[in-house]
Amino acid sequence: METEIAIIGAGPAGLAAAAEAGEANCRVVVIDGYARPGGQYFKQTPTEFRAQKPRALHQDFFKAERLFARINTKANVQILNNTSVWSVQTGESGITLHLTSSEGSFELKAQKLILAPGAYDRALPFPGWDLPGVITAGAAQTLVKSLRVLPGKRVALSGAGPFLLPVATALAKGGAEVVGLFEATTPLQWAKFTPQVWGHWDKLREGFEYTKLLQKYGVRLKFGRAVIRAEGEGRIERVTVARLDTNWQIVPGSEEQLEVDTLCVGYGFLPSTELSYLLGCAHRYEPTQAAFVCEHDAEMQTNKAGVFVAGEITGIGGSARAMPQGAIAGIAAARQLGNLTAGEAEAKLLAHRKELKHQQSFAETLNQMFQLRAGRLSWMTPQTIICRCEEVTAGQVKRAIEQFQATDAKTIKLTTRAGMGLCQGRICGHIVTGLTASLTGRDPAEIGTFTTRPIVKPVTLQELAK
């Protein structure tokens, strides 16, 4: 296959990019792993469900419907659903994407590439976090919102950030007994950010409405607390909740136990940067997000000519920030192809840049309000598993530092096998970086992250042979 613009990800950023590039008469192919476009934020139910009121799925779903309508009317925009990108490379002939679907493996050649792969849940390790029944908040939302399935009957949520509110609400509406939502930060800590959030009334109103709904369903909303231990025979049966100080150290004597059959954990999100690393794009460590993000210029282009980024890969900021970024990337790519003049592109970019500036400030404020605190590392014991694929413990990482002077992510990986499993360090990478930085006194930016493999997602020999 060949196209002018390839877009990886059919979430808010990818759809916005496709809409703008499509309206500029570019040939566009959007690749997405889900059965229907929308990504995690605009996630739709399977086609078999045929929802009569799709807008009931999300408060902002009308925005998704507008994007779907803009794309569906364009014959020059094609969406490849249920399709994964397992490798990508650049060369003199352009950009080559290696794809796999139920029909086998194939290649897509493009002149321009827009990376909008989104993000995934950040979970923090504590004793018992690897028990069956401990899931991420995003997984719970997918089960409830998309598949209409409850992950459990008696559920607790623990983490930091506004995402916990809609997840708890969806669980309660679905019939689960939500025994508590434990937010690690406190309103008192948020107070100093009041000037920055002033004026973002839509977001403040949304949070207030979720809080009212949780009160209606009798959900306990506890601040300055977190689940620090999960226990059970074969699966989770109870959790220990503790009060935290401002640095997230456990307050002695504050522990209490709750009986649950499911625990949903969510401490924000991590950008999906595997493909941008594979392409050699420049990245930087963002301290407030405790994550590496892809760098870009004002037109969302990376240091690799013809490769653009949009959405969470540039830093966690939500759909409201992702959409103007995607629109800017789509317009800039179309201009480089000659489908828009400089004047036409600039006229289109003006409104999107203004919106991006507005949303960027709010995203930065949220990242500061809910950023990780150093005390989280004290929840682990030496026996706590941090790399679940290879069953590497926190104690093994500490021994690697002491015995082998392993002071960076690559050396930790070589000496402990952390990050060598099926997920390629997506879950444990940030944990290894944070733990190593704490134990060595080095900056997380110096610790680095695991090297991305040429095959970024599992692909079978059978798929390659088709």
Short mmCIF file of C-alpha atoms in Angstrom, two decimals:
data_model
loop_
_atom_site.label_atom_id
_atom_site.label_comp_id
_atom_site.label_asym_id
_atom_site.label_seq_id
_atom_site.Cartn_x
_atom_site.Cartn_y
_atom_site.Cartn_z
CA MET A 1 0.00 0.00 0.00
CA GLU A 2 1.02 3.59 -0.55
CA THR A 3 -0.30 6.88 0.80
CA GLU A 4 0.73 10.48 1.23
CA ILE A 5 0.14 10.69 4.99
CA ALA A 6 0.09 7.78 7.43
CA ILE A 7 -1.37 8.43 10.87
CA ILE A 8 -0.80 5.98 13.72
CA GLY A 9 -3.65 6.16 16.22
CA ALA A 10 -7.36 6.91 15.74
CA GLY A 11 -7.85 8.74 19.03
CA PRO A 12 -8.63 12.46 19.36
CA ALA A 13 -5.22 13.56 18.02
CA GLY A 14 -5.12 11.14 15.11
CA LEU A 15 -8.71 11.84 14.06
CA ALA A 16 -8.15 15.61 14.17
CA ALA A 17 -5.04 15.22 12.03
CA ALA A 18 -6.89 13.00 9.54
CA ALA A 19 -9.79 15.46 9.30
CA GLU A 20 -7.55 18.42 8.47
CA ALA A 21 -5.29 16.51 6.07
CA GLY A 22 -8.30 14.89 4.40
CA GLU A 23 -9.99 18.25 3.86
CA ALA A 24 -6.76 19.43 2.23
CA ASN A 25 -7.26 16.58 -0.31
CA CYS A 26 -4.32 14.52 0.94
CA ARG A 27 -4.44 10.75 0.66
CA VAL A 28 -4.54 9.59 4.28
CA VAL A 29 -4.38 6.18 5.94
CA VAL A 30 -5.09 5.93 9.67
CA ILE A 31 -3.87 2.80 11.49
CA ASP A 32 -5.48 1.77 14.76
CA GLY A 33 -5.46 -1.35 16.91
CA TYR A 34 -9.08 -1.13 18.02
CA ALA A 35 -12.14 -2.43 16.17
CA ARG A 36 -13.61 1.08 15.88
CA PRO A 37 -12.01 4.55 15.81
CA GLY A 38 -12.05 6.82 18.84
CA GLY A 39 -9.11 5.65 20.91
CA GLN A 40 -9.38 5.30 24.67
CA TYR A 41 -11.05 8.65 25.19
CA PHE A 42 -13.75 8.34 22.51
CA LYS A 43 -14.01 4.58 22.90
CA GLN A 44 -17.06 3.11 21.20
CA THR A 45 -18.91 -0.07 22.00
CA PRO A 46 -18.38 -3.01 19.61
CA THR A 47 -20.53 -2.85 16.47
CA GLU A 48 -22.49 -5.86 17.72
CA PHE A 49 -23.86 -3.77 20.62
CA ARG A 50 -25.45 -1.09 18.40
CA ALA A 51 -25.76 1.56 21.13
CA GLN A 52 -28.98 3.56 20.73
CA LYS A 53 -27.51 6.59 22.55
CA PRO A 54 -23.75 6.69 21.86
CA ARG A 55 -23.50 10.12 23.53
CA ALA A 56 -24.31 8.47 26.86
CA LEU A 57 -20.88 6.86 26.70
CA HIS A 58 -19.07 10.12 27.33
CA GLN A 59 -19.76 13.78 28.07
CA ASP A 60 -17.68 14.91 25.09
CA PHE A 61 -18.89 12.31 22.62
CA PHE A 62 -20.46 14.96 20.39
CA LYS A 63 -16.90 16.08 19.59
CA ALA A 64 -16.11 12.55 18.47
CA GLU A 65 -19.23 12.44 16.31
CA ARG A 66 -18.13 15.65 14.57
CA LEU A 67 -14.69 14.16 13.86
CA PHE A 68 -16.19 10.90 12.61
CA ALA A 69 -18.52 12.83 10.30
CA ARG A 70 -15.67 14.92 8.85
CA ILE A 71 -13.68 11.79 8.07
CA ASN A 72 -16.49 9.54 6.90
CA THR A 73 -17.38 11.93 4.08
CA LYS A 74 -13.83 11.80 2.66
CA ALA A 75 -13.05 9.03 0.18
CA ASN A 76 -9.36 9.97 0.43
CA VAL A 77 -9.22 9.00 4.14
CA GLN A 78 -9.00 5.33 4.97
CA ILE A 79 -9.02 3.82 8.47
CA LEU A 80 -7.39 0.45 9.04
CA ASN A 81 -8.96 -0.91 12.23
CA ASN A 82 -7.70 -3.97 14.14
CA THR A 83 -4.27 -3.26 12.69
CA SER A 84 -0.98 -3.01 14.59
CA VAL A 85 2.27 -1.32 13.62
CA TRP A 86 5.07 -3.69 14.64
CA SER A 87 7.95 -1.73 13.09
CA VAL A 88 8.66 1.46 11.15
CA GLN A 89 11.68 2.88 9.35
CA THR A 90 12.68 5.85 7.24
CA GLY A 91 14.76 5.85 4.05
CA GLU A 92 15.36 7.67 0.80
CA SER A 93 12.09 6.32 -0.58
CA GLY A 94 10.10 7.68 2.37
CA ILE A 95 8.65 6.03 5.44
CA THR A 96 7.83 2.32 5.58
CA LEU A 97 5.39 0.97 8.15
CA HIS A 98 5.20 -2.76 8.85
CA LEU A 99 1.64 -3.68 9.74
CA THR A 100 -0.22 -6.77 10.84
CA SER A 101 -3.92 -7.59 10.95
CA SER A 102 -6.10 -10.68 10.80
CA GLU A 103 -5.26 -10.86 7.11
CA GLY A 104 -1.52 -11.09 7.74
CA SER A 105 1.49 -8.78 7.61
CA PHE A 106 1.93 -6.08 4.97
CA GLU A 107 3.76 -2.80 4.31
CA LEU A 108 2.51 0.75 3.97
CA LYS A 109 4.74 3.39 2.36
CA ALA A 110 4.07 7.03 3.20
CA GLN A 111 5.61 10.40 2.43
CA LYS A 112 4.65 11.86 5.82
CA LEU A 113 3.98 10.21 9.17
CA ILE A 114 1.96 11.51 12.11
CA LEU A 115 2.47 9.61 15.36
CA ALA A 116 -0.57 9.84 17.63
CA PRO A 117 -0.31 6.55 19.57
CA GLY A 118 -1.78 7.89 22.81
CA ALA A 119 -0.82 6.71 26.26
CA TYR A 120 -1.40 3.92 28.75
CA ASP A 121 -2.05 3.68 32.50
CA ARG A 122 0.71 4.24 35.00
CA ALA A 123 0.55 1.78 37.90
CA LEU A 124 2.79 2.07 40.95
CA PRO A 125 4.20 -1.09 42.58
CA PHE A 126 3.32 -2.15 46.10
CA PRO A 127 3.12 -5.59 47.78
CA GLY A 128 0.37 -7.56 46.06
CA TRP A 129 -0.06 -5.34 43.00
CA ASP A 130 0.52 -8.42 40.82
CA LEU A 131 -2.45 -10.36 42.29
CA PRO A 132 -5.35 -11.23 39.97
CA GLY A 133 -8.07 -8.68 40.55
CA VAL A 134 -5.67 -5.73 40.66
CA ILE A 135 -6.18 -3.87 37.38
CA THR A 136 -5.57 -0.40 36.01
CA ALA A 137 -8.26 2.26 36.05
CA GLY A 138 -8.14 2.36 32.24
CA ALA A 139 -8.80 -1.36 32.02
CA ALA A 140 -11.81 -0.99 34.29
CA GLN A 141 -13.16 1.85 32.16
CA THR A 142 -12.74 -0.21 28.99
CA LEU A 143 -14.64 -3.13 30.49
CA VAL A 144 -17.50 -0.97 31.70
CA LYS A 145 -17.75 1.68 28.98
CA SER A 146 -17.00 -0.39 25.91
CA LEU A 147 -17.87 -3.99 26.78
CA ARG A 148 -20.51 -3.26 29.46
CA VAL A 149 -18.85 -5.70 31.86
CA LEU A 150 -18.08 -5.09 35.54
CA PRO A 151 -14.56 -6.11 36.64
CA GLY A 152 -15.86 -7.03 40.09
CA LYS A 153 -18.66 -6.56 42.59
CA ARG A 154 -16.83 -4.88 45.49
CA VAL A 155 -14.32 -2.42 44.09
CA ALA A 156 -11.81 0.11 45.43
CA LEU A 157 -9.91 2.72 43.42
CA SER A 158 -6.54 4.20 44.31
CA GLY A 159 -4.30 6.68 42.56
CA ALA A 160 -3.89 10.33 41.70
CA GLY A 161 -5.61 12.46 39.10
CA PRO A 162 -9.06 13.36 37.77
CA PHE A 163 -9.34 10.21 35.65
CA LEU A 164 -10.38 8.23 38.74
CA LEU A 165 -13.64 10.19 38.96
CA PRO A 166 -15.28 9.04 35.69
CA VAL A 167 -14.04 5.48 36.25
CA ALA A 168 -15.57 5.31 39.74
CA THR A 169 -18.79 6.84 38.42
CA ALA A 170 -19.03 4.30 35.60
CA LEU A 171 -18.46 1.43 38.03
CA ALA A 172 -21.10 2.71 40.44
CA LYS A 173 -23.60 3.30 37.63
CA GLY A 174 -22.90 -0.20 36.35
CA GLY A 175 -23.91 -1.75 39.66
CA ALA A 176 -20.59 -2.28 41.43
CA GLU A 177 -20.25 -1.49 45.12
CA VAL A 178 -17.46 1.09 45.11
CA VAL A 179 -16.15 0.90 48.68
CA GLY A 180 -13.83 3.87 48.28
CA LEU A 181 -11.94 6.17 45.95
CA PHE A 182 -8.57 6.98 47.50
CA GLU A 183 -6.85 10.04 46.03
CA ALA A 184 -3.21 10.46 47.07
CA THR A 185 -3.29 14.26 46.85
CA THR A 186 -5.50 16.66 48.80
CA PRO A 187 -7.63 19.75 48.05
CA LEU A 188 -5.32 21.73 50.32
CA GLN A 189 -2.41 20.88 48.00
CA TRP A 190 -4.50 21.93 45.01
CA ALA A 191 -5.37 25.33 46.49
CA LYS A 192 -2.20 27.06 45.29
CA PHE A 193 -3.14 26.22 41.69
CA THR A 194 -6.48 28.06 41.85
CA PRO A 195 -5.32 31.00 39.64
CA GLN A 196 -4.16 28.60 36.91
CA VAL A 197 -7.43 26.64 36.70
CA TRP A 198 -9.59 29.77 36.90
CA GLY A 199 -11.45 30.15 33.63
CA HIS A 200 -11.48 26.46 32.69
CA TRP A 201 -15.11 26.24 33.72
CA ASP A 202 -15.97 23.26 31.53
CA LYS A 203 -13.37 21.07 33.24
CA LEU A 204 -14.24 22.30 36.72
CA ARG A 205 -17.93 21.70 36.04
CA GLU A 206 -17.21 18.18 34.81
CA GLY A 207 -15.28 17.33 37.97
CA PHE A 208 -18.04 18.77 40.16
CA GLU A 209 -20.70 16.71 38.37
CA TYR A 210 -18.72 13.50 38.84
CA THR A 211 -18.29 14.28 42.54
CA LYS A 212 -22.04 14.81 42.93
CA LEU A 213 -22.78 11.51 41.22
CA LEU A 214 -20.34 9.67 43.49
CA GLN A 215 -22.09 11.16 46.52
CA LYS A 216 -25.41 10.01 45.10
CA TYR A 217 -24.12 6.43 44.88
CA GLY A 218 -22.61 6.61 48.36
CA VAL A 219 -18.97 6.35 47.20
CA ARG A 220 -16.43 7.39 49.83
CA LEU A 221 -13.99 9.92 48.37
CA LYS A 222 -10.91 10.01 50.63
CA PHE A 223 -8.02 12.42 50.01
CA GLY A 224 -4.40 12.01 51.04
CA ARG A 225 -4.74 8.23 51.07
CA ALA A 226 -3.63 5.30 48.92
CA VAL A 227 -3.76 1.54 48.80
CA ILE A 228 -0.29 0.38 49.88
CA ARG A 229 -0.85 -3.38 50.03
CA ALA A 230 -3.11 -6.02 48.47
CA GLU A 231 -3.55 -9.52 49.86
CA GLY A 232 -5.45 -12.70 49.09
CA GLU A 233 -5.21 -16.41 48.37
CA GLY A 234 -4.85 -16.76 44.62
CA ARG A 235 -6.52 -13.39 43.98
CA ILE A 236 -7.17 -10.12 45.76
CA GLU A 237 -9.41 -10.34 48.83
CA ARG A 238 -8.45 -7.27 50.87
CA VAL A 239 -6.42 -4.09 50.65
CA THR A 240 -4.60 -1.93 53.17
CA VAL A 241 -5.26 1.79 52.86
CA ALA A 242 -2.99 4.31 54.57
CA ARG A 243 -2.89 8.05 55.02
CA LEU A 244 0.00 9.81 53.26
CA ASP A 245 1.98 12.90 54.10
CA THR A 246 2.69 15.55 51.47
CA ASN A 247 5.62 13.49 50.13
CA TRP A 248 3.47 10.31 50.01
CA GLN A 249 5.25 8.70 52.94
CA ILE A 250 2.93 6.44 54.93
CA VAL A 251 1.68 8.04 58.14
CA PRO A 252 2.38 5.47 60.89
CA GLY A 253 -0.69 3.99 62.53
CA SER A 254 -3.09 5.19 59.82
CA GLU A 255 -3.57 1.83 58.06
CA GLU A 256 -7.00 0.28 57.66
CA GLN A 257 -8.11 -2.86 55.83
CA LEU A 258 -11.00 -3.24 53.41
CA GLU A 259 -12.43 -6.37 51.85
CA VAL A 260 -12.62 -6.12 48.05
CA ASP A 261 -12.63 -8.40 45.02
CA THR A 262 -11.19 -5.78 42.64
CA LEU A 263 -8.74 -2.90 42.96
CA CYS A 264 -8.37 -0.29 40.20
CA VAL A 265 -5.07 1.60 40.25
CA GLY A 266 -4.22 4.72 38.27
CA TYR A 267 -1.50 7.30 38.78
CA GLY A 268 -1.91 9.15 35.52
CA PHE A 269 -0.60 7.99 32.16
CA LEU A 270 2.62 7.27 30.30
CA PRO A 271 3.20 8.35 26.67
CA SER A 272 3.54 5.56 24.09
CA THR A 273 6.95 6.50 22.69
CA GLU A 274 8.15 3.16 21.28
CA LEU A 275 7.81 4.18 17.62
CA SER A 276 9.27 7.65 18.08
CA TYR A 277 12.33 6.13 19.79
CA LEU A 278 12.62 3.54 17.01
CA LEU A 279 12.66 6.32 14.41
CA GLY A 280 15.40 8.17 16.30
CA CYS A 281 13.27 11.15 17.30
CA ALA A 282 14.62 13.38 20.08
CA HIS A 283 13.09 12.97 23.53
CA ARG A 284 13.39 14.76 26.84
CA TYR A 285 12.58 13.86 30.43
CA GLU A 286 9.61 15.79 31.82
CA PRO A 287 9.98 15.94 35.63
CA THR A 288 6.37 16.87 36.44
CA GLN A 289 5.18 13.83 34.49
CA ALA A 290 8.09 11.54 35.47
CA ALA A 291 8.22 10.42 31.84
CA PHE A 292 10.14 10.84 28.61
CA VAL A 293 8.23 12.74 25.90
CA CYS A 294 8.90 13.35 22.22
CA GLU A 295 10.19 16.79 21.24
CA HIS A 296 8.70 18.80 18.36
CA ASP A 297 8.57 22.26 16.83
CA ALA A 298 5.66 24.69 16.53
CA GLU A 299 4.20 22.64 13.65
CA MET A 300 4.44 19.38 15.65
CA GLN A 301 7.33 18.12 13.50
CA THR A 302 10.09 16.14 15.22
CA ASN A 303 13.79 16.38 14.47
CA LYS A 304 13.14 13.76 11.77
CA ALA A 305 11.90 15.51 8.63
CA GLY A 306 8.40 14.44 7.67
CA VAL A 307 7.67 12.80 11.04
CA PHE A 308 5.09 14.63 13.16
CA VAL A 309 3.69 13.91 16.62
CA ALA A 310 0.44 14.81 18.35
CA GLY A 311 -1.32 14.03 21.59
CA GLU A 312 0.04 12.23 24.63
CA ILE A 313 3.32 11.27 22.96
CA THR A 314 4.31 14.94 23.43
CA GLY A 315 3.33 14.86 27.12
CA ILE A 316 0.15 13.98 28.96
CA GLY A 317 -2.48 16.63 28.36
CA GLY A 318 -5.84 15.02 27.56
CA SER A 319 -8.06 15.13 24.51
CA ALA A 320 -8.67 18.89 24.65
CA ARG A 321 -4.95 19.47 24.07
CA ALA A 322 -4.51 16.50 21.73
CA MET A 323 -7.07 17.67 19.16
CA PRO A 324 -5.51 21.05 18.30
CA GLN A 325 -2.09 19.36 18.21
CA GLY A 326 -3.43 16.79 15.75
CA ALA A 327 -5.04 19.49 13.63
CA ILE A 328 -1.76 21.44 13.50
CA ALA A 329 0.18 18.31 12.49
CA GLY A 330 -2.33 17.47 9.75
CA ILE A 331 -2.24 21.01 8.32
CA ALA A 332 1.57 21.19 8.47
CA ALA A 333 1.95 17.83 6.72
CA ALA A 334 -0.51 18.91 4.01
CA ARG A 335 1.44 22.14 3.49
CA GLN A 336 4.72 20.24 3.08
CA LEU A 337 3.06 18.07 0.44
CA GLY A 338 1.99 21.17 -1.45
CA ASN A 339 -1.74 20.67 -0.88
CA LEU A 340 -1.95 23.96 1.01
CA THR A 341 -0.16 27.22 0.35
CA ALA A 342 1.72 28.87 3.20
CA GLY A 343 -1.03 31.48 3.49
CA GLU A 344 -3.83 28.90 3.51
CA ALA A 345 -2.04 26.81 6.14
CA GLU A 346 -1.34 29.82 8.35
CA ALA A 347 -4.98 30.90 8.25
CA LYS A 348 -6.07 27.43 9.35
CA LEU A 349 -3.39 27.17 12.04
CA LEU A 350 -4.31 30.39 13.81
CA ALA A 351 -7.38 29.13 15.68
CA HIS A 352 -5.78 25.78 16.55
CA ARG A 353 -2.69 27.45 18.00
CA LYS A 354 -4.86 29.70 20.16
CA GLU A 355 -6.82 26.71 21.45
CA LEU A 356 -3.64 24.74 22.07
CA LYS A 357 -2.15 27.54 24.14
CA HIS A 358 -5.30 27.66 26.28
CA GLN A 359 -5.38 23.90 26.83
CA GLN A 360 -1.63 23.58 27.31
CA SER A 361 -1.67 25.77 30.39
CA PHE A 362 -4.42 23.70 31.99
CA ALA A 363 -2.62 20.43 31.18
CA GLU A 364 0.59 21.70 32.76
CA THR A 365 -1.31 22.71 35.88
CA LEU A 366 -2.91 19.27 36.24
CA ASN A 367 0.46 17.59 35.82
CA GLN A 368 1.84 19.70 38.64
CA MET A 369 -1.16 19.09 40.89
CA PHE A 370 -1.01 15.32 40.58
CA GLN A 371 2.69 14.68 39.99
CA LEU A 372 4.31 11.70 41.71
CA ARG A 373 5.98 12.16 45.08
CA ALA A 374 9.21 10.45 46.13
CA GLY A 375 7.54 8.69 49.06
CA ARG A 376 5.80 6.29 46.68
CA LEU A 377 9.01 4.25 46.50
CA SER A 378 8.77 3.48 50.22
CA TRP A 379 5.62 1.42 49.62
CA MET A 380 7.75 -1.34 48.11
CA THR A 381 9.55 -4.07 50.03
CA PRO A 382 12.67 -5.84 48.68
CA GLN A 383 10.37 -8.69 47.63
CA THR A 384 7.98 -6.47 45.64
CA ILE A 385 8.02 -7.40 41.96
CA ILE A 386 8.64 -4.41 39.70
CA CYS A 387 9.08 -6.21 36.35
CA ARG A 388 6.13 -8.55 36.13
CA CYS A 389 7.18 -10.23 32.87
CA GLU A 390 10.56 -11.36 34.23
CA GLU A 391 9.59 -11.35 37.94
CA VAL A 392 12.39 -8.96 38.89
CA THR A 393 12.09 -7.55 42.42
CA ALA A 394 13.04 -4.19 43.90
CA GLY A 395 15.70 -6.00 45.93
CA GLN A 396 17.32 -7.35 42.77
CA VAL A 397 17.57 -3.84 41.32
CA LYS A 398 19.19 -2.61 44.52
CA ARG A 399 21.71 -5.50 44.45
CA ALA A 400 22.53 -4.75 40.80
CA ILE A 401 23.34 -1.18 41.76
CA GLU A 402 25.50 -2.25 44.69
CA GLN A 403 27.30 -5.20 43.07
CA PHE A 404 27.61 -4.14 39.43
CA GLN A 405 27.48 -0.32 39.70
CA ALA A 406 24.39 -0.41 37.50
CA THR A 407 23.44 3.26 37.44
CA ASP A 408 21.43 3.52 34.22
CA ALA A 409 18.39 1.76 32.75
CA LYS A 410 20.37 -0.17 30.14
CA THR A 411 22.75 -1.69 32.70
CA ILE A 412 19.87 -2.52 35.06
CA LYS A 413 18.22 -4.34 32.18
CA LEU A 414 21.38 -6.32 31.37
CA THR A 415 22.04 -7.33 34.97
CA THR A 416 18.48 -8.12 36.11
CA ARG A 417 16.47 -8.85 32.91
CA ALA A 418 13.99 -6.10 33.86
CA GLY A 419 12.31 -4.92 30.66
CA MET A 420 13.19 -8.03 28.64
CA GLY A 421 9.67 -9.48 28.76
CA LEU A 422 6.74 -9.38 26.40
CA CYS A 423 5.72 -5.80 27.26
CA GLN A 424 9.31 -4.59 26.57
CA GLY A 425 9.41 -2.41 29.66
CA ARG A 426 6.17 -0.48 29.09
CA ILE A 427 5.02 -1.25 32.63
CA CYS A 428 8.32 -1.40 34.53
CA GLY A 429 10.40 1.15 32.62
CA HIS A 430 9.31 4.19 34.60
CA ILE A 431 9.56 2.19 37.86
CA VAL A 432 13.15 1.17 37.14
CA THR A 433 14.07 4.75 36.25
CA GLY A 434 12.51 6.18 39.40
CA LEU A 435 13.90 3.52 41.72
CA THR A 436 17.41 3.70 40.26
CA ALA A 437 17.40 7.50 40.48
CA SER A 438 16.37 7.30 44.13
CA LEU A 439 18.99 4.69 45.06
CA THR A 440 21.86 6.36 43.20
CA GLY A 441 21.00 10.02 43.73
CA ARG A 442 21.15 10.64 39.99
CA ASP A 443 18.71 12.63 37.88
CA PRO A 444 16.08 10.41 36.15
CA ALA A 445 17.07 12.03 32.84
CA GLU A 446 20.55 10.56 33.28
CA ILE A 447 19.16 7.11 34.16
CA GLY A 448 17.39 7.04 30.80
CA THR A 449 14.96 4.41 29.63
CA PHE A 450 15.12 0.98 28.00
CA THR A 451 16.23 0.72 24.37
CA THR A 452 13.32 0.10 21.99
CA ARG A 453 13.54 -3.12 20.02
CA PRO A 454 13.11 -3.14 16.21
CA ILE A 455 9.92 -5.17 16.63
CA VAL A 456 7.87 -3.04 19.01
CA LYS A 457 4.84 -5.35 19.26
CA PRO A 458 4.57 -9.13 19.21
CA VAL A 459 3.99 -10.57 15.75
CA THR A 460 3.71 -14.28 14.96
CA LEU A 461 5.56 -16.14 12.22
CA GLN A 462 2.16 -17.21 10.90
CA GLU A 463 1.16 -13.56 10.43
CA LEU A 464 4.42 -12.80 8.63
CA ALA A 465 3.92 -15.77 6.32
CA LYS A 466 0.45 -14.73 5.15
#
